[in-house]
Amino acid sequence: MANVYNFFKFLEDKADRRVPLRLKLLNDPESITEKDLYVKGTLDLEKTNIEILPDNLDIEGALYLDYTPIKTLPKNLKVGGTLSLTDSSIEKLPKDLEVEGDLNIRNTPLANKYLDRFSVGQLRWSNKEAYAEDQVIKSIAYLGGSVYLHK
């Protein structure tokens, strides 16, 4: 991955082409600028060792953090599509989290916790028995989203 990063870094230096945020996060997080915090498409960090994301991250598409050791999300995170955290180590969601698509927390420490005060299109978790279906639907309904329970 370092060779790919170096290639993009060369292009950035010589041809004024930006290094993709994914490569900066994994190889040189100190080089992330405010301009990098807006991602026009999807950010796929699935199966990486990512533990921290920068505050004020705005992703137009989906954010995939499946199978990562990440425990918390940054402040003021906005995701225009799906936020998938399946089999991650996520323990806490920020209250200012905005997710326009699905929020997938299957097989995470959050799967059995009550979630409130964030905007979500659909909520998915694996332990359907933790809450009665009607209780979950009522809890999420005020957010204006739908609920899909996945076992």
PDB file of C-alpha atoms in Angstrom:
ATOM      1  CA  MET A   1       0.000   0.000   0.000  1.00  0.00           C
ATOM      2  CA  ALA A   2       2.934   2.335   0.655  1.00  0.00           C
ATOM      3  CA  ASN A   3       3.980   2.132  -3.011  1.00  0.00           C
ATOM      4  CA  VAL A   4       0.472   3.147  -4.105  1.00  0.00           C
ATOM      5  CA  TYR A   5       0.542   6.027  -1.630  1.00  0.00           C
ATOM      6  CA  ASN A   6       3.963   7.120  -2.897  1.00  0.00           C
ATOM      7  CA  PHE A   7       2.681   7.069  -6.474  1.00  0.00           C
ATOM      8  CA  PHE A   8      -0.261   9.304  -5.566  1.00  0.00           C
ATOM      9  CA  LYS A   9       2.028  11.554  -3.510  1.00  0.00           C
ATOM     10  CA  PHE A  10       4.238  11.935  -6.589  1.00  0.00           C
ATOM     11  CA  LEU A  11       1.178  12.860  -8.678  1.00  0.00           C
ATOM     12  CA  GLU A  12       0.106  15.359  -6.038  1.00  0.00           C
ATOM     13  CA  ASP A  13       3.519  16.998  -6.001  1.00  0.00           C
ATOM     14  CA  LYS A  14       4.111  16.995  -9.764  1.00  0.00           C
ATOM     15  CA  ALA A  15       0.657  17.114 -11.367  1.00  0.00           C
ATOM     16  CA  ASP A  16      -1.484  18.793  -8.686  1.00  0.00           C
ATOM     17  CA  ARG A  17      -3.582  15.621  -8.157  1.00  0.00           C
ATOM     18  CA  ARG A  18      -4.946  14.917  -4.678  1.00  0.00           C
ATOM     19  CA  VAL A  19      -3.958  11.807  -2.759  1.00  0.00           C
ATOM     20  CA  PRO A  20      -7.182   9.904  -1.922  1.00  0.00           C
ATOM     21  CA  LEU A  21      -8.268  10.273   1.712  1.00  0.00           C
ATOM     22  CA  ARG A  22      -8.185   6.500   2.187  1.00  0.00           C
ATOM     23  CA  LEU A  23      -4.468   6.429   1.424  1.00  0.00           C
ATOM     24  CA  LYS A  24      -3.763   9.420   3.663  1.00  0.00           C
ATOM     25  CA  LEU A  25      -5.690   7.854   6.549  1.00  0.00           C
ATOM     26  CA  LEU A  26      -3.775   4.600   6.253  1.00  0.00           C
ATOM     27  CA  ASN A  27      -0.315   5.960   5.406  1.00  0.00           C
ATOM     28  CA  ASP A  28       0.056   9.597   6.446  1.00  0.00           C
ATOM     29  CA  PRO A  29      -2.826  10.886   8.612  1.00  0.00           C
ATOM     30  CA  GLU A  30      -0.830  13.980   9.604  1.00  0.00           C
ATOM     31  CA  SER A  31      -1.058  15.196   5.996  1.00  0.00           C
ATOM     32  CA  ILE A  32      -4.880  15.396   6.014  1.00  0.00           C
ATOM     33  CA  THR A  33      -6.132  18.902   5.298  1.00  0.00           C
ATOM     34  CA  GLU A  34      -9.546  20.494   5.673  1.00  0.00           C
ATOM     35  CA  LYS A  35     -10.011  20.063   1.925  1.00  0.00           C
ATOM     36  CA  ASP A  36      -9.602  16.287   2.326  1.00  0.00           C
ATOM     37  CA  LEU A  37     -12.502  16.078   4.804  1.00  0.00           C
ATOM     38  CA  TYR A  38     -15.132  16.219   2.046  1.00  0.00           C
ATOM     39  CA  VAL A  39     -15.367  12.910   0.176  1.00  0.00           C
ATOM     40  CA  LYS A  40     -17.430  13.074  -3.004  1.00  0.00           C
ATOM     41  CA  GLY A  41     -18.011   9.315  -3.248  1.00  0.00           C
ATOM     42  CA  THR A  42     -17.725   6.312  -0.951  1.00  0.00           C
ATOM     43  CA  LEU A  43     -14.969   5.772   1.614  1.00  0.00           C
ATOM     44  CA  ASP A  44     -14.209   2.070   2.030  1.00  0.00           C
ATOM     45  CA  LEU A  45     -11.968   1.272   5.004  1.00  0.00           C
ATOM     46  CA  GLU A  46     -13.291  -2.257   5.492  1.00  0.00           C
ATOM     47  CA  LYS A  47     -10.755  -4.752   6.906  1.00  0.00           C
ATOM     48  CA  THR A  48      -8.152  -2.064   7.623  1.00  0.00           C
ATOM     49  CA  ASN A  49      -6.485  -1.234  10.930  1.00  0.00           C
ATOM     50  CA  ILE A  50      -8.108   2.204  11.106  1.00  0.00           C
ATOM     51  CA  GLU A  51      -8.691   3.322  14.700  1.00  0.00           C
ATOM     52  CA  ILE A  52      -9.339   7.062  14.318  1.00  0.00           C
ATOM     53  CA  LEU A  53     -11.089   9.257  11.776  1.00  0.00           C
ATOM     54  CA  PRO A  54     -10.733  13.056  11.665  1.00  0.00           C
ATOM     55  CA  ASP A  55     -13.489  15.320  13.025  1.00  0.00           C
ATOM     56  CA  ASN A  56     -15.799  17.099  10.566  1.00  0.00           C
ATOM     57  CA  LEU A  57     -15.640  14.318   7.993  1.00  0.00           C
ATOM     58  CA  ASP A  58     -18.361  14.724   5.337  1.00  0.00           C
ATOM     59  CA  ILE A  59     -18.873  11.743   3.036  1.00  0.00           C
ATOM     60  CA  GLU A  60     -21.315  12.127   0.169  1.00  0.00           C
ATOM     61  CA  GLY A  61     -21.658   8.363  -0.307  1.00  0.00           C
ATOM     62  CA  ALA A  62     -21.232   5.386   2.007  1.00  0.00           C
ATOM     63  CA  LEU A  63     -18.662   4.775   4.742  1.00  0.00           C
ATOM     64  CA  TYR A  64     -17.589   1.171   5.294  1.00  0.00           C
ATOM     65  CA  LEU A  65     -15.768   0.425   8.550  1.00  0.00           C
ATOM     66  CA  ASP A  66     -16.635  -3.285   8.708  1.00  0.00           C
ATOM     67  CA  TYR A  67     -14.113  -5.561  10.450  1.00  0.00           C
ATOM     68  CA  THR A  68     -12.043  -2.663  11.830  1.00  0.00           C
ATOM     69  CA  PRO A  69     -10.798  -1.962  15.370  1.00  0.00           C
ATOM     70  CA  ILE A  70     -12.410   1.519  15.436  1.00  0.00           C
ATOM     71  CA  LYS A  71     -14.188   2.159  18.771  1.00  0.00           C
ATOM     72  CA  THR A  72     -15.604   5.668  18.309  1.00  0.00           C
ATOM     73  CA  LEU A  73     -16.536   7.915  15.427  1.00  0.00           C
ATOM     74  CA  PRO A  74     -15.391  11.507  14.975  1.00  0.00           C
ATOM     75  CA  LYS A  75     -17.365  14.601  15.941  1.00  0.00           C
ATOM     76  CA  ASN A  76     -19.646  16.046  13.274  1.00  0.00           C
ATOM     77  CA  LEU A  77     -19.523  12.990  10.991  1.00  0.00           C
ATOM     78  CA  LYS A  78     -21.929  13.205   8.035  1.00  0.00           C
ATOM     79  CA  VAL A  79     -22.583  10.201   5.798  1.00  0.00           C
ATOM     80  CA  GLY A  80     -24.852  10.627   2.776  1.00  0.00           C
ATOM     81  CA  GLY A  81     -25.300   6.895   2.251  1.00  0.00           C
ATOM     82  CA  THR A  82     -24.832   3.784   4.361  1.00  0.00           C
ATOM     83  CA  LEU A  83     -22.630   3.735   7.449  1.00  0.00           C
ATOM     84  CA  SER A  84     -21.601   0.119   7.896  1.00  0.00           C
ATOM     85  CA  LEU A  85     -19.874  -0.950  11.113  1.00  0.00           C
ATOM     86  CA  THR A  86     -20.461  -4.715  10.941  1.00  0.00           C
ATOM     87  CA  ASP A  87     -18.051  -6.732  13.095  1.00  0.00           C
ATOM     88  CA  SER A  88     -16.192  -3.592  14.144  1.00  0.00           C
ATOM     89  CA  SER A  89     -15.199  -2.635  17.690  1.00  0.00           C
ATOM     90  CA  ILE A  90     -17.486   0.418  17.736  1.00  0.00           C
ATOM     91  CA  GLU A  91     -18.565   1.245  21.287  1.00  0.00           C
ATOM     92  CA  LYS A  92     -20.020   4.720  20.975  1.00  0.00           C
ATOM     93  CA  LEU A  93     -21.709   6.966  18.424  1.00  0.00           C
ATOM     94  CA  PRO A  94     -21.441  10.746  18.619  1.00  0.00           C
ATOM     95  CA  LYS A  95     -24.702  12.590  19.269  1.00  0.00           C
ATOM     96  CA  ASP A  96     -24.118  14.804  16.212  1.00  0.00           C
ATOM     97  CA  LEU A  97     -23.802  11.840  13.823  1.00  0.00           C
ATOM     98  CA  GLU A  98     -25.830  12.234  10.613  1.00  0.00           C
ATOM     99  CA  VAL A  99     -26.537   9.173   8.448  1.00  0.00           C
ATOM    100  CA  GLU A 100     -28.906   9.568   5.506  1.00  0.00           C
ATOM    101  CA  GLY A 101     -28.838   5.885   4.566  1.00  0.00           C
ATOM    102  CA  ASP A 102     -28.632   2.677   6.559  1.00  0.00           C
ATOM    103  CA  LEU A 103     -26.736   2.356   9.826  1.00  0.00           C
ATOM    104  CA  ASN A 104     -25.438  -1.188  10.121  1.00  0.00           C
ATOM    105  CA  ILE A 105     -24.172  -2.189  13.577  1.00  0.00           C
ATOM    106  CA  ARG A 106     -24.451  -5.959  13.280  1.00  0.00           C
ATOM    107  CA  ASN A 107     -22.101  -7.915  15.540  1.00  0.00           C
ATOM    108  CA  THR A 108     -20.755  -4.850  17.353  1.00  0.00           C
ATOM    109  CA  PRO A 109     -20.713  -3.842  21.014  1.00  0.00           C
ATOM    110  CA  LEU A 110     -23.481  -1.354  20.090  1.00  0.00           C
ATOM    111  CA  ALA A 111     -25.853  -4.004  18.802  1.00  0.00           C
ATOM    112  CA  ASN A 112     -27.457  -4.471  22.219  1.00  0.00           C
ATOM    113  CA  LYS A 113     -27.479  -0.845  23.356  1.00  0.00           C
ATOM    114  CA  TYR A 114     -30.299   1.613  22.982  1.00  0.00           C
ATOM    115  CA  LEU A 115     -29.446   4.217  20.352  1.00  0.00           C
ATOM    116  CA  ASP A 116     -30.946   7.696  20.321  1.00  0.00           C
ATOM    117  CA  ARG A 117     -30.405  11.266  19.199  1.00  0.00           C
ATOM    118  CA  PHE A 118     -28.978  10.677  15.760  1.00  0.00           C
ATOM    119  CA  SER A 119     -30.489  10.713  12.311  1.00  0.00           C
ATOM    120  CA  VAL A 120     -30.688   7.423  10.440  1.00  0.00           C
ATOM    121  CA  GLY A 121     -32.523   5.984   7.453  1.00  0.00           C
ATOM    122  CA  GLN A 122     -32.554   2.378   8.664  1.00  0.00           C
ATOM    123  CA  LEU A 123     -31.171   0.725  11.759  1.00  0.00           C
ATOM    124  CA  ARG A 124     -29.809  -2.802  11.518  1.00  0.00           C
ATOM    125  CA  TRP A 125     -28.509  -5.008  14.276  1.00  0.00           C
ATOM    126  CA  SER A 126     -28.128  -8.678  14.868  1.00  0.00           C
ATOM    127  CA  ASN A 127     -29.725  -9.325  18.252  1.00  0.00           C
ATOM    128  CA  LYS A 128     -33.429  -9.026  17.471  1.00  0.00           C
ATOM    129  CA  GLU A 129     -34.377 -10.479  20.868  1.00  0.00           C
ATOM    130  CA  ALA A 130     -32.804  -7.602  22.823  1.00  0.00           C
ATOM    131  CA  TYR A 131     -35.826  -5.387  22.095  1.00  0.00           C
ATOM    132  CA  ALA A 132     -39.321  -6.204  20.953  1.00  0.00           C
ATOM    133  CA  GLU A 133     -39.807  -5.193  17.333  1.00  0.00           C
ATOM    134  CA  ASP A 134     -42.568  -2.696  18.149  1.00  0.00           C
ATOM    135  CA  GLN A 135     -40.378  -1.072  20.839  1.00  0.00           C
ATOM    136  CA  VAL A 136     -37.536  -0.555  18.347  1.00  0.00           C
ATOM    137  CA  ILE A 137     -39.880   0.812  15.695  1.00  0.00           C
ATOM    138  CA  LYS A 138     -41.394   3.309  18.143  1.00  0.00           C
ATOM    139  CA  SER A 139     -37.946   4.344  19.354  1.00  0.00           C
ATOM    140  CA  ILE A 140     -36.710   5.090  15.845  1.00  0.00           C
ATOM    141  CA  ALA A 141     -39.951   6.355  14.268  1.00  0.00           C
ATOM    142  CA  TYR A 142     -39.527   9.909  15.532  1.00  0.00           C
ATOM    143  CA  LEU A 143     -36.329  10.120  13.478  1.00  0.00           C
ATOM    144  CA  GLY A 144     -38.345   9.761  10.285  1.00  0.00           C
ATOM    145  CA  GLY A 145     -36.545   6.621   9.200  1.00  0.00           C
ATOM    146  CA  SER A 146     -37.494   3.009   8.736  1.00  0.00           C
ATOM    147  CA  VAL A 147     -36.361   0.027  10.770  1.00  0.00           C
ATOM    148  CA  TYR A 148     -35.029  -3.272   9.479  1.00  0.00           C
ATOM    149  CA  LEU A 149     -34.203  -5.940  12.041  1.00  0.00           C
ATOM    150  CA  HIS A 150     -31.708  -8.508  10.800  1.00  0.00           C
ATOM    151  CA  LYS A 151     -31.025 -11.732  12.643  1.00  0.00           C
TER     152      LYS A 151
END
